[in-house]
Amino acid sequence: MNTSDNTHPIDIVVQAELPDDTASHGKTSAVAYVFSSEAALLASAPLTEKGEARLKFTAAATATSLRVLVGPATTEKLPSFDELIRRGALEQHLRYNPRQPVLQARFKVFPDIWHCWWRSACFVKGNLIKRVQIGGTWENFPVCNATVEIYEVDPLFIIIPKLPDLVIERIRELIVKPRPFPEPRPEIGPSAPLVRMAQSEHRLDAEGARLLTQLSDATELRYVAKVGSRLQFQQALIQNPILIRPLLCYFYPRFVTKQRVGTAHTDECGHFSTLFFQGCLNHDTPDLYFKATQKLFGFFDVSIYAPTPIACHTWWDYQCGTEVTLYTNSPLAHTCSPCPPVVGPEGHGRWVAFLAIGGTPLSKIYGTSKELRDTKPPAEVAAKLGLTEAGQPWGSLLRPRLLFSNELEALGVRYYQVSWRRGTSGSFVALKDGIQHYYRHEVSTPTGDVPAWTPYTLGPAPVADGSGSFVPDLTKIPYASVAPEGVWDTPPSAGEIVEHLSSAKFPTNAFAPGLVFHEDGTTVSGTTDESDHYQLKVDLFDAQGQPINVGALDIKYVVPDVPDLSGTIYTTDAAPLGLVSGNSMVITLHVDNNRCFASIGAPSIGATLADPCCGVLISEPADNVAMPYTAYHPHGFAQYSFSVVRGTQAVVSRNSSVDDPGTLVNEDTGGGTAVETVNNLMTLNPAPGCSSMDCVVAGFSENLYVDSMATDGWGSELGYDASDVRAFVLSTVALPS
């Protein structure tokens, strides 16, 4: 025996007796393992058809205690001892004896045991999504090339007995003497709609808080909490998981334990799937927790999804085979292009889909939505033509989004053009602002290849027609084969994502400017109201810049027939909606770039106005205080909020739409006059610790905000809002003369 390196060779013969009715699959799939006493894998070998395996390895001289297992084969390079035991592997302990050259381990594996190795499989699938805020809209993008780790959270019958006595008694107290529970914790970052804790990942939301309040109705549980022993109380807790899980989430999340049961990798669409085995002795419906990592700079794993506390983010009672969706807002998570399938009408494969303006699908715009046409009165559809479903006009820089069927490439369709006009007649003018698409490719670094995103200009640009002339302002269709290198892919930052998704740029603020107001309500010289219906037209061209006859090639223009673009995009033919004219598709948008106006007049009591120098009004408790304000938009496309605050407490609050105002000079606007008695202004909503009779002199602020409804498709923060503020003091004590 060679001991010069303080090691010695070990030879173990494993013999596993399998009954005759055991299928050959069970025999050939079984593996013999040997671990050290510290659960480190030393060697493994598959069992032969005769149920034999020989394990030869070299171990440290101190490795005198060995653990031999016969269990299922795994996909991991270094199988975990705990994982094998959890799955029902059989174990024997051996002690190394230098005088015994070959050690032997004998097992008898009954069918019920090895059947369990394979029949306890649970299939897990899901999506890893990053929610990116663009303007005022949250958009979902798949997180690709990430590693997802799946953990099984120990069931309550394991967790509850591990709780310290102090925690058990605290839970007993909460059940015996129910009390109001605090408001749900606010979610940090974007979150998806969550379902009940018994079914899905869950922080303590309103549903969890409701479940906690049911503790007072759980009469049997309360009775056991009052008179039962610790063991009886533990069993009662285990039998009431719907009530206990939110309790663990909110009060005792650190006592939840878990173990990893599987690993999966996301594809280009953020999908992942894997299979794990629950084990022979675990008859509980699995409760799963997920983590995700992604490589930074091509080699460094960083965490992009690991929500805590674990008890608040566990998919309780996971039904094997159902799909989970994990949302991350990690700035380190890089995404890929959205890949929801677009389904042509009746399966038609040759289509051009006009999907959206920014993040607003055409299915939510009057005049381009089949649902709005079919469900709204014709008069309403006509009156709101070009507005969003919420009644919003369009403003600022609009970014149409188009998608082209891959079948068009084989038909010779190479370019498109988007043009515009004011109104519904006259000639169109091509849009000329540059359109960039991003492609992802690998860049070599000293530490390895890392992904990089590079912009590529698609157009508009002139295209040679083959006769020495050029067709101006055409844009390349970004088929997969056109990418200069790598693949077309969504870049990481929100600004680049917006650029990548844009198929054209329509600067309505340049073509259709609006009115701007001075503080006194007069319009700024040179500003004009150009609000109107504007139309966008889409045309297709071949490689020589010649127009495509869409009818001859059986190409259909389509629009989405679903409320959002995050899943499968079903489409409808645009022609029956009146959106196709010859070889072109034309849509109508109501554009309004007018600014809002806000003004607060001097508060008054009768004919007495607040002192313009100090803003003081001398009053009696029964006096009425009039607080006039003006909220204005030339066409009523605005909403306003008006509030009066005394100290830190709101005492007046009004929110409304700005009515179609006519003219500002006549103050036929959405504003008005708020009237309250001095007594109410002094006493309403006293601050904590204050009496409603404390104020005889009080300071007030009036606040008016007029919010433009105009949208660019991503959000409504276009700089068209207006606000005003004014302060005054009410005194029921006469000032000295």
XYZ file of C-alpha atoms in Angstrom:
737
model
C 0.000 0.000 0.000
C 1.394 3.391 -0.993
C 1.163 5.873 1.823
C 3.763 8.358 0.622
C 1.044 10.845 -0.323
C -1.048 9.992 2.762
C -3.659 8.193 0.621
C -4.630 4.585 0.092
C -6.499 2.662 -2.623
C -9.972 1.346 -1.821
C -11.889 -1.351 -3.682
C -15.612 -1.893 -3.030
C -17.795 -4.520 -4.655
C -21.509 -3.677 -4.614
C -24.090 -6.392 -5.174
C -27.735 -5.366 -5.472
C -30.339 -8.115 -5.515
C -33.334 -7.090 -7.590
C -36.412 -9.360 -7.683
C -37.168 -11.140 -10.946
C -40.172 -8.923 -11.740
C -37.949 -5.832 -11.773
C -37.774 -4.414 -15.280
C -34.442 -4.205 -16.984
C -34.877 -0.426 -17.065
C -34.677 -0.369 -13.295
C -31.529 -2.468 -13.249
C -29.600 -0.559 -15.887
C -30.628 2.833 -14.498
C -29.519 2.094 -10.939
C -26.128 3.400 -9.842
C -23.812 2.585 -6.944
C -22.248 5.561 -5.140
C -19.710 5.875 -2.360
C -19.431 8.994 -0.215
C -17.123 9.957 2.605
C -18.467 10.429 6.107
C -18.604 14.149 5.232
C -20.938 13.380 2.257
C -18.268 14.054 -0.391
C -18.619 11.888 -3.499
C -15.656 9.522 -3.895
C -16.779 7.258 -6.760
C -19.806 5.973 -8.669
C -20.576 3.249 -11.221
C -23.765 1.955 -12.868
C -25.058 -1.466 -11.897
C -24.672 -4.175 -14.496
C -27.534 -6.374 -15.669
C -26.556 -8.741 -12.854
C -26.901 -5.936 -10.310
C -23.157 -5.585 -9.662
C -20.768 -2.632 -9.593
C -17.110 -2.241 -8.595
C -15.902 1.028 -7.117
C -12.152 1.628 -7.140
C -10.787 4.917 -5.877
C -8.088 6.503 -3.777
C -8.960 8.262 -0.542
C -7.171 10.019 2.277
C -5.823 7.813 5.013
C -8.290 9.395 7.428
C -11.279 8.275 5.311
C -12.057 5.209 7.335
C -15.854 5.646 7.382
C -17.591 5.201 4.027
C -21.240 5.545 2.978
C -22.305 3.316 0.083
C -25.571 4.047 -1.725
C -27.601 2.334 -4.424
C -29.994 4.729 -6.059
C -31.235 6.285 -9.281
C -29.037 7.778 -11.960
C -28.917 11.595 -11.984
C -28.063 14.184 -14.617
C -25.657 16.007 -12.312
C -21.924 15.539 -12.746
C -21.459 15.440 -8.966
C -24.607 13.955 -7.453
C -25.567 15.272 -4.050
C -25.780 12.876 -1.121
C -28.835 14.682 0.248
C -30.554 14.567 -3.138
C -30.032 10.805 -3.447
C -31.307 10.150 0.062
C -34.305 12.385 -0.604
C -35.123 10.340 -3.691
C -35.044 7.097 -1.709
C -31.567 5.684 -2.316
C -30.586 2.787 -0.028
C -27.535 3.295 2.207
C -24.943 1.168 4.018
C -21.993 2.247 6.184
C -18.622 0.577 5.710
C -15.396 0.993 7.636
C -12.129 0.739 5.749
C -9.709 -1.930 7.012
C -6.179 -1.901 5.511
C -5.984 -5.658 6.072
C -9.117 -6.248 4.009
C -8.248 -5.618 0.323
C -11.842 -5.648 -0.969
C -14.929 -4.353 0.827
C -18.378 -5.653 0.020
C -21.849 -4.098 0.237
C -25.010 -6.079 -0.418
C -28.445 -4.532 -1.088
C -31.902 -5.867 -1.779
C -33.937 -3.419 -3.837
C -37.637 -4.230 -3.893
C -39.850 -3.027 -6.762
C -41.666 -0.514 -4.560
C -38.343 1.204 -3.902
C -36.999 1.539 -7.439
C -40.473 2.304 -8.820
C -40.473 5.282 -6.493
C -37.163 6.479 -7.952
C -38.835 7.149 -11.301
C -42.525 7.645 -10.569
C -42.067 10.621 -8.235
C -41.066 12.820 -11.170
C -42.421 16.380 -11.304
C -42.169 18.449 -14.490
C -41.561 22.175 -13.954
C -41.827 24.804 -16.652
C -41.969 28.551 -16.655
C -40.864 31.927 -17.971
C -38.296 34.391 -16.662
C -39.359 37.937 -17.500
C -37.819 41.354 -16.947
C -40.291 44.191 -16.639
C -38.923 47.394 -18.157
C -40.603 50.752 -17.645
C -40.808 52.735 -20.866
C -42.457 56.077 -20.293
C -45.418 55.235 -18.098
C -45.812 51.683 -19.422
C -44.387 48.420 -18.108
C -43.251 46.120 -20.908
C -42.267 42.452 -20.550
C -39.068 41.144 -22.112
C -37.730 37.583 -21.884
C -34.529 36.969 -19.925
C -32.503 34.574 -22.060
C -29.395 32.512 -21.311
C -30.061 32.483 -17.567
C -29.735 29.610 -15.102
C -32.824 28.925 -12.985
C -32.429 26.936 -9.779
C -35.510 25.173 -8.395
C -35.760 24.536 -4.655
C -38.325 22.512 -2.786
C -39.427 24.275 0.367
C -39.854 21.865 3.225
C -43.542 21.140 3.910
C -45.233 22.355 7.065
C -44.973 18.939 8.714
C -41.188 19.447 8.656
C -41.093 23.198 9.331
C -43.552 23.368 12.234
C -41.739 20.891 14.551
C -38.505 22.843 14.025
C -39.976 26.112 15.279
C -38.593 27.190 18.674
C -40.909 27.098 21.670
C -40.970 30.894 21.766
C -42.271 31.050 18.184
C -44.853 28.317 18.816
C -46.157 30.215 21.844
C -46.244 33.448 19.861
C -48.342 31.782 17.142
C -50.583 30.310 19.844
C -51.096 33.816 21.245
C -51.944 35.269 17.824
C -54.586 32.591 17.290
C -56.108 32.766 20.784
C -56.223 36.574 20.766
C -56.595 37.694 17.136
C -55.700 41.298 16.457
C -55.787 43.558 13.398
C -52.855 42.774 11.167
C -50.797 45.521 9.552
C -51.318 46.634 5.996
C -49.622 44.521 3.321
C -46.010 45.379 2.658
C -45.558 47.547 -0.430
C -44.027 45.699 -3.346
C -40.561 46.949 -4.296
C -40.263 47.388 -8.048
C -42.690 46.130 -10.657
C -44.811 43.149 -9.838
C -47.165 40.943 -11.795
C -50.708 40.209 -10.662
C -50.410 37.648 -7.891
C -52.772 34.815 -7.136
C -53.641 33.199 -3.851
C -50.813 32.156 -1.586
C -52.004 28.571 -1.599
C -51.297 28.432 -5.300
C -48.472 30.752 -6.233
C -45.560 32.977 -5.367
C -46.821 35.500 -2.924
C -45.830 38.396 -0.743
C -48.322 39.390 1.954
C -50.865 41.166 -0.230
C -54.525 41.935 0.443
C -55.460 38.274 -0.021
C -52.835 37.148 2.473
C -54.028 39.756 4.965
C -57.595 38.499 4.491
C -56.465 34.948 5.231
C -54.782 36.138 8.412
C -58.011 37.717 9.584
C -59.682 34.316 9.232
C -57.710 33.140 12.248
C -60.494 34.540 14.412
C -62.988 32.290 12.590
C -60.910 29.100 12.909
C -62.764 27.912 16.028
C -61.228 24.422 16.106
C -57.712 25.805 15.726
C -58.380 28.379 18.457
C -59.654 25.666 20.792
C -56.514 23.547 20.300
C -54.381 26.675 20.758
C -56.056 27.266 24.128
C -56.021 23.776 25.637
C -53.866 21.547 23.422
C -50.353 20.295 24.095
C -47.462 21.399 21.928
C -47.778 18.232 19.818
C -51.532 18.666 19.391
C -51.085 22.334 18.502
C -48.369 21.487 15.957
C -50.668 18.975 14.264
C -53.464 21.554 14.162
C -51.121 24.071 12.511
C -50.044 21.518 9.912
C -53.696 20.801 9.095
C -54.404 24.516 8.437
C -51.816 25.443 5.790
C -53.961 28.142 4.148
C -53.932 30.104 7.415
C -50.406 29.309 8.557
C -48.492 30.107 5.360
C -49.217 33.855 5.413
C -48.357 33.814 9.110
C -44.944 32.336 8.297
C -44.498 34.857 5.504
C -45.207 37.887 7.644
C -43.845 36.980 11.068
C -41.432 34.035 10.865
C -39.979 33.817 7.330
C -36.470 32.838 8.467
C -37.650 29.459 9.767
C -38.535 28.239 6.265
C -35.991 25.747 4.900
C -35.414 24.457 1.394
C -33.183 22.283 -0.770
C -32.285 22.473 -4.430
C -34.001 19.855 -6.577
C -33.298 20.981 -10.130
C -31.598 23.372 -12.523
C -32.840 24.697 -15.850
C -31.695 27.198 -18.486
C -33.798 29.817 -20.260
C -33.974 29.878 -24.040
C -34.191 32.906 -26.362
C -37.802 33.433 -25.306
C -37.146 33.198 -21.559
C -38.738 29.720 -21.309
C -37.278 27.053 -19.043
C -38.233 23.522 -18.082
C -36.796 20.642 -16.103
C -37.705 17.473 -14.264
C -37.094 16.708 -10.623
C -37.977 13.769 -8.391
C -39.773 14.288 -5.118
C -38.514 11.115 -3.499
C -40.061 8.031 -1.977
C -41.164 9.328 1.394
C -42.466 12.752 0.359
C -46.209 12.581 -0.340
C -46.711 16.327 0.000
C -47.627 18.486 -2.985
C -44.343 20.284 -3.733
C -43.806 23.874 -2.625
C -41.249 25.484 -4.911
C -38.924 28.469 -4.675
C -36.859 29.803 -7.571
C -33.552 31.611 -8.039
C -31.929 32.783 -11.254
C -28.422 33.835 -12.256
C -26.894 35.128 -15.449
C -23.301 35.477 -16.579
C -21.807 38.967 -16.405
C -18.941 39.707 -18.814
C -19.261 36.151 -20.077
C -17.872 34.374 -17.019
C -19.104 35.866 -13.716
C -22.433 34.556 -12.379
C -24.614 37.283 -10.851
C -27.948 36.879 -9.124
C -30.848 38.432 -11.036
C -33.761 36.797 -9.198
C -33.752 35.682 -5.568
C -36.722 37.298 -3.798
C -36.893 37.279 -0.020
C -38.298 36.326 2.411
C -38.561 32.849 0.960
C -41.879 32.172 2.698
C -43.430 35.134 0.874
C -42.188 34.062 -2.551
C -42.912 30.339 -2.534
C -45.181 28.679 -5.067
C -47.192 26.736 -2.514
C -48.891 23.522 -3.615
C -47.310 23.658 -7.060
C -49.178 21.491 -9.554
C -46.545 19.653 -11.583
C -46.604 20.645 -15.236
C -48.200 24.055 -14.724
C -46.359 27.171 -15.863
C -44.809 29.696 -13.489
C -43.803 33.233 -14.440
C -40.933 34.878 -12.598
C -40.465 38.643 -12.803
C -37.142 40.369 -12.216
C -36.262 44.034 -12.182
C -32.522 43.504 -11.706
C -30.489 46.055 -13.689
C -27.965 43.261 -14.348
C -30.473 41.053 -16.168
C -30.046 41.295 -19.932
C -32.984 40.431 -22.147
C -33.727 39.151 -25.623
C -36.278 40.316 -28.163
C -39.909 39.567 -27.360
C -40.933 36.492 -29.276
C -44.692 36.122 -28.964
C -45.970 34.334 -32.063
C -48.062 36.361 -34.482
C -50.941 34.381 -35.922
C -52.249 35.595 -39.272
C -56.015 35.709 -39.817
C -57.259 32.152 -40.404
C -53.658 30.958 -40.433
C -52.692 33.163 -43.401
C -48.892 33.281 -43.582
C -48.247 36.330 -45.775
C -48.891 39.398 -43.711
C -47.684 42.806 -42.573
C -48.806 43.471 -38.984
C -49.263 47.074 -37.893
C -48.997 46.239 -34.204
C -48.938 49.443 -32.202
C -48.076 53.064 -31.709
C -45.365 52.817 -29.071
C -46.706 50.481 -26.413
C -50.397 50.941 -27.335
C -51.714 48.199 -29.651
C -54.026 49.172 -32.501
C -56.665 46.986 -30.825
C -57.063 49.854 -28.329
C -57.532 52.671 -30.861
C -60.866 53.803 -32.285
C -60.864 53.189 -36.022
C -58.270 50.386 -35.989
C -59.826 48.103 -33.367
C -62.237 45.393 -34.467
C -63.509 44.981 -30.898
C -64.274 48.698 -30.459
C -66.011 48.725 -33.838
C -68.147 45.734 -32.909
C -68.970 46.691 -29.301
C -69.362 50.478 -29.389
C -72.151 52.514 -31.021
C -71.194 53.727 -34.521
C -71.680 57.338 -33.470
C -69.179 56.903 -30.616
C -66.637 55.241 -32.903
C -66.960 58.103 -35.387
C -66.716 60.788 -32.691
C -63.626 59.190 -31.127
C -61.893 58.240 -34.384
C -58.140 58.127 -33.837
C -58.340 58.363 -30.021
C -57.274 55.580 -27.673
C -59.841 53.417 -25.926
C -59.371 55.686 -22.881
C -60.179 58.776 -24.990
C -56.597 60.033 -25.273
C -55.283 62.004 -28.247
C -51.749 61.555 -29.569
C -48.813 63.898 -29.152
C -45.055 64.385 -29.302
C -42.908 61.779 -31.130
C -44.950 58.763 -32.224
C -43.228 55.469 -33.049
C -45.272 53.055 -35.201
C -44.414 49.373 -34.718
C -44.596 47.003 -37.695
C -43.848 43.299 -38.003
C -43.322 41.420 -41.260
C -43.979 37.749 -41.975
C -40.809 35.863 -42.911
C -42.640 34.510 -45.969
C -42.451 37.962 -47.542
C -38.697 37.659 -48.024
C -39.110 34.813 -50.516
C -41.651 36.968 -52.407
C -39.037 39.664 -52.991
C -40.418 42.202 -50.507
C -37.391 44.123 -49.231
C -38.416 47.630 -48.177
C -41.292 49.572 -46.648
C -42.187 53.241 -46.338
C -44.314 55.086 -43.760
C -45.723 58.474 -44.785
C -48.151 61.003 -43.271
C -50.707 63.680 -44.089
C -53.062 66.005 -42.239
C -56.748 65.186 -42.566
C -58.131 62.437 -44.765
C -57.327 63.807 -48.216
C -54.368 65.178 -50.089
C -50.886 63.825 -50.739
C -48.746 61.922 -48.252
C -45.207 62.912 -47.227
C -42.642 60.225 -46.364
C -41.229 60.165 -42.826
C -37.477 60.724 -42.887
C -36.114 60.234 -39.351
C -33.597 57.377 -39.118
C -34.642 53.939 -37.833
C -32.120 51.761 -36.024
C -32.379 48.066 -35.211
C -30.010 46.319 -32.774
C -28.177 43.053 -33.313
C -26.474 40.948 -30.652
C -23.064 39.435 -31.311
C -20.125 38.108 -29.323
C -17.098 40.273 -28.572
C -13.833 38.665 -27.519
C -12.304 39.839 -24.232
C -9.370 38.542 -22.168
C -11.876 36.684 -19.999
C -13.890 35.198 -22.870
C -16.653 36.144 -25.288
C -19.282 38.565 -24.009
C -22.525 39.701 -25.681
C -22.684 43.170 -27.234
C -25.535 45.067 -28.899
C -24.794 47.266 -31.899
C -27.256 49.558 -33.721
C -27.776 49.183 -37.454
C -29.534 51.852 -39.524
C -32.368 50.370 -41.611
C -33.306 53.651 -43.289
C -35.037 55.673 -44.608
C -32.546 55.930 -47.460
C -32.609 56.135 -51.270
C -32.661 52.817 -53.163
C -31.330 52.394 -56.704
C -34.077 51.376 -59.124
C -31.700 49.776 -61.668
C -32.101 52.558 -64.256
C -29.725 55.068 -62.688
C -32.406 56.723 -60.583
C -33.181 56.394 -56.888
C -36.381 55.853 -54.963
C -36.141 58.018 -51.824
C -36.942 57.294 -48.187
C -37.232 53.496 -48.108
C -36.490 51.392 -45.017
C -35.122 47.843 -44.972
C -37.332 45.121 -43.570
C -35.328 43.473 -40.743
C -35.634 39.829 -41.758
C -33.417 37.439 -39.803
C -31.097 37.075 -42.812
C -30.431 40.828 -42.908
C -28.653 41.069 -39.525
C -25.044 42.206 -40.206
C -23.750 39.823 -37.545
C -25.267 37.575 -34.910
C -29.027 38.003 -34.533
C -31.493 40.854 -34.198
C -32.080 41.246 -30.477
C -33.512 43.676 -27.931
C -30.750 45.706 -26.228
C -30.595 46.082 -22.433
C -31.548 49.734 -21.793
C -35.067 51.165 -22.013
C -34.056 53.904 -24.476
C -32.434 51.392 -26.821
C -35.453 49.077 -26.525
C -37.751 51.884 -27.704
C -35.445 52.528 -30.646
C -35.230 48.830 -31.513
C -39.024 48.425 -31.568
C -39.625 51.524 -33.716
C -40.440 51.075 -37.407
C -40.880 54.808 -38.109
C -40.821 58.152 -36.306
C -43.670 60.648 -36.620
C -42.666 63.928 -34.863
C -46.165 65.340 -34.427
C -44.873 68.186 -32.258
C -43.017 69.472 -35.343
C -45.766 68.799 -37.918
C -48.748 69.585 -35.687
C -47.717 72.043 -32.932
C -50.149 73.280 -30.305
C -50.903 76.375 -28.241
C -48.671 77.457 -25.367
C -49.987 79.806 -22.658
C -48.529 82.675 -20.647
C -49.224 82.858 -16.911
C -52.117 85.274 -17.539
C -53.810 82.830 -19.911
C -52.888 84.524 -23.182
C -51.287 82.388 -25.877
C -47.600 82.659 -26.641
C -47.046 84.476 -29.906
C -46.387 82.179 -32.855
C -47.978 79.067 -31.363
C -50.904 77.642 -33.277
C -53.491 74.953 -32.716
C -52.797 72.311 -35.368
C -54.755 69.540 -33.673
C -56.619 67.393 -36.162
C -56.920 63.921 -37.618
C -53.629 62.774 -39.142
C -53.097 59.653 -41.210
C -50.162 57.255 -41.524
C -49.689 55.126 -44.659
C -47.616 51.952 -45.109
C -46.343 50.748 -48.514
C -44.132 47.815 -49.551
C -41.332 47.774 -52.157
C -39.054 45.248 -53.855
C -35.246 45.280 -54.095
C -35.343 47.909 -56.915
C -37.685 50.160 -54.992
C -40.750 49.258 -57.055
C -44.163 49.112 -55.322
C -45.440 45.665 -54.339
C -48.851 44.567 -55.596
C -50.140 43.055 -52.369
C -53.220 41.568 -54.024
C -51.213 39.713 -56.664
C -48.929 38.217 -53.990
C -51.820 37.527 -51.573
C -50.256 39.698 -48.843
C -52.607 40.885 -46.116
C -52.273 43.893 -43.859
C -53.348 42.842 -40.353
C -53.896 44.454 -36.958
C -53.817 42.837 -33.506
C -57.050 41.412 -32.173
C -55.823 41.049 -28.550
C -55.692 43.631 -25.740
C -51.913 43.445 -25.283
C -48.806 42.226 -27.090
C -47.239 40.121 -24.326
C -48.613 36.729 -25.378
C -49.697 35.132 -28.626
C -50.757 37.941 -30.967
C -53.871 36.976 -32.861
C -54.602 39.300 -35.755
C -57.497 40.302 -37.953
C -57.566 41.400 -41.570
C -57.289 45.191 -41.824
C -59.272 45.409 -45.082
C -62.760 44.856 -43.558
C -61.953 47.638 -41.074
C -61.490 50.050 -43.990
C -57.741 50.372 -43.405
C -56.511 49.129 -46.813
C -56.513 51.344 -49.913
C -55.024 49.771 -53.033
C -51.573 48.481 -52.046
C -51.387 50.640 -48.915
C -52.542 50.466 -45.324
C -53.810 53.742 -43.837
C -54.650 54.458 -40.198
C -56.057 57.621 -38.624
C -54.821 59.206 -35.389
C -56.241 62.200 -33.522
C -53.227 64.405 -32.733
C -53.362 67.202 -30.138
C -50.162 68.852 -28.899
C -51.863 71.764 -27.101
C -50.561 72.668 -23.655
C -52.770 72.916 -20.591
C -53.361 76.044 -18.526
C -53.768 76.308 -14.729
C -54.571 79.352 -12.638
C -55.756 79.920 -9.045
C -57.599 83.136 -8.295
C -57.502 85.061 -5.034
C -59.666 83.461 -2.319
C -62.367 85.737 -0.957
C -65.049 86.172 1.675
C -67.888 88.041 0.052
C -66.308 90.956 -1.784
C -63.141 90.872 0.336
C -60.145 89.302 -1.375
C -57.173 87.825 0.455
C -54.552 90.458 1.100
C -52.242 90.291 -1.971
C -49.207 91.154 0.145
C -49.637 88.702 3.014
C -52.578 86.585 1.808
C -54.594 87.111 5.011
C -58.383 86.908 5.298
C -60.089 88.054 8.516
C -63.127 85.861 9.020
C -65.927 84.637 11.187
C -66.576 80.878 11.638
C -69.810 81.030 9.635
C -68.273 82.887 6.669
C -67.928 81.156 3.321
C -64.529 81.191 1.657
C -64.625 81.123 -2.156
C -61.506 79.658 -3.808
C -61.695 80.081 -7.610
C -59.475 78.201 -10.030
C -59.230 77.629 -13.774
C -58.241 74.316 -15.397
C -58.101 74.644 -19.171
C -57.314 72.727 -22.350
C -58.394 74.010 -25.769
C -60.247 70.764 -26.549
C -60.870 69.346 -23.100
C -58.213 66.609 -23.355
C -57.090 66.991 -19.738
C -57.936 66.075 -16.171
C -57.329 68.229 -13.141
C -56.940 67.920 -9.394
C -57.492 70.778 -6.953
C -56.676 70.529 -3.252
C -56.452 72.775 -0.221
C -54.035 71.837 2.556
C -54.027 73.242 6.081
C -50.636 72.592 7.639
C -50.064 68.961 6.631
C -53.724 67.942 6.327
C -55.870 68.027 3.177
C -59.227 69.712 3.763
C -60.502 70.102 0.170
C -59.929 67.717 -2.741
C -61.477 67.769 -6.195
C -60.634 65.665 -9.248
C -62.413 65.896 -12.577
C -62.078 66.019 -16.327
C -61.656 69.345 -18.071
C -64.865 69.937 -20.004
C -64.754 70.960 -23.671
C -64.084 74.575 -22.792
C -64.806 76.858 -25.746
C -62.723 79.978 -24.978
C -60.453 80.733 -22.065
C -61.414 84.418 -22.009
C -64.972 83.574 -20.954
C -63.617 81.080 -18.410
C -65.965 78.439 -19.823
C -63.512 75.861 -18.549
C -63.196 72.760 -16.459
C -62.368 74.790 -13.367
C -64.736 76.388 -10.894
C -64.912 77.752 -7.389
C -64.522 75.673 -4.276
C -66.597 77.072 -1.425
C -66.138 76.014 2.192
C -67.075 77.602 5.499
C -64.332 79.006 7.674
C -65.384 76.553 10.395
C -64.844 73.573 8.084
C -61.504 74.834 6.843
C -60.334 75.295 10.430
C -61.621 72.010 11.864
C -61.741 69.320 9.158
C -59.236 66.470 9.315
C -57.138 67.578 12.307
C -53.547 66.370 12.394
C -52.678 63.508 14.806
C -52.539 64.819 18.346
C -54.471 67.976 17.476
C -57.984 69.008 18.451
C -60.480 70.183 15.854
C -60.818 73.386 17.923
C -57.112 74.224 18.067
C -56.936 76.602 15.082
C -57.971 80.248 15.282
C -55.296 81.259 12.777
C -54.276 78.787 10.068
C -52.184 78.743 6.912
C -53.488 77.131 3.726
C -52.068 76.210 0.339
C -54.156 75.809 -2.802
C -52.743 73.383 -5.354
C -53.971 72.896 -8.911
C -52.576 70.407 -11.405
C -53.901 70.033 -14.950
C -52.794 66.770 -16.535
C -52.780 66.497 -20.330
C -54.261 63.254 -21.648
C -52.101 63.216 -24.784
C -49.938 60.107 -25.154
C -47.058 58.993 -27.342
C -48.126 55.380 -26.884
C -45.654 54.736 -24.066
C -46.888 57.325 -21.572
C -48.503 60.734 -21.053
C -45.608 62.671 -19.543
C -45.067 64.820 -22.640
C -44.474 68.179 -20.913
C -47.967 69.464 -21.715
C -49.219 69.647 -18.106
C -49.719 72.840 -16.103
C -49.893 73.701 -12.414
C -50.396 76.592 -10.042
C -50.133 77.130 -6.287
C -51.368 79.871 -3.961
C -51.184 80.392 -0.195
C -53.445 82.278 2.182
C -54.123 82.624 5.901
C -57.483 82.544 7.672
C -57.770 84.328 10.981
C -60.765 84.476 13.273
C -58.817 86.940 15.391
C -58.989 90.521 14.178
C -55.639 92.060 13.335
C -54.657 95.159 15.308
C -55.498 98.355 13.492
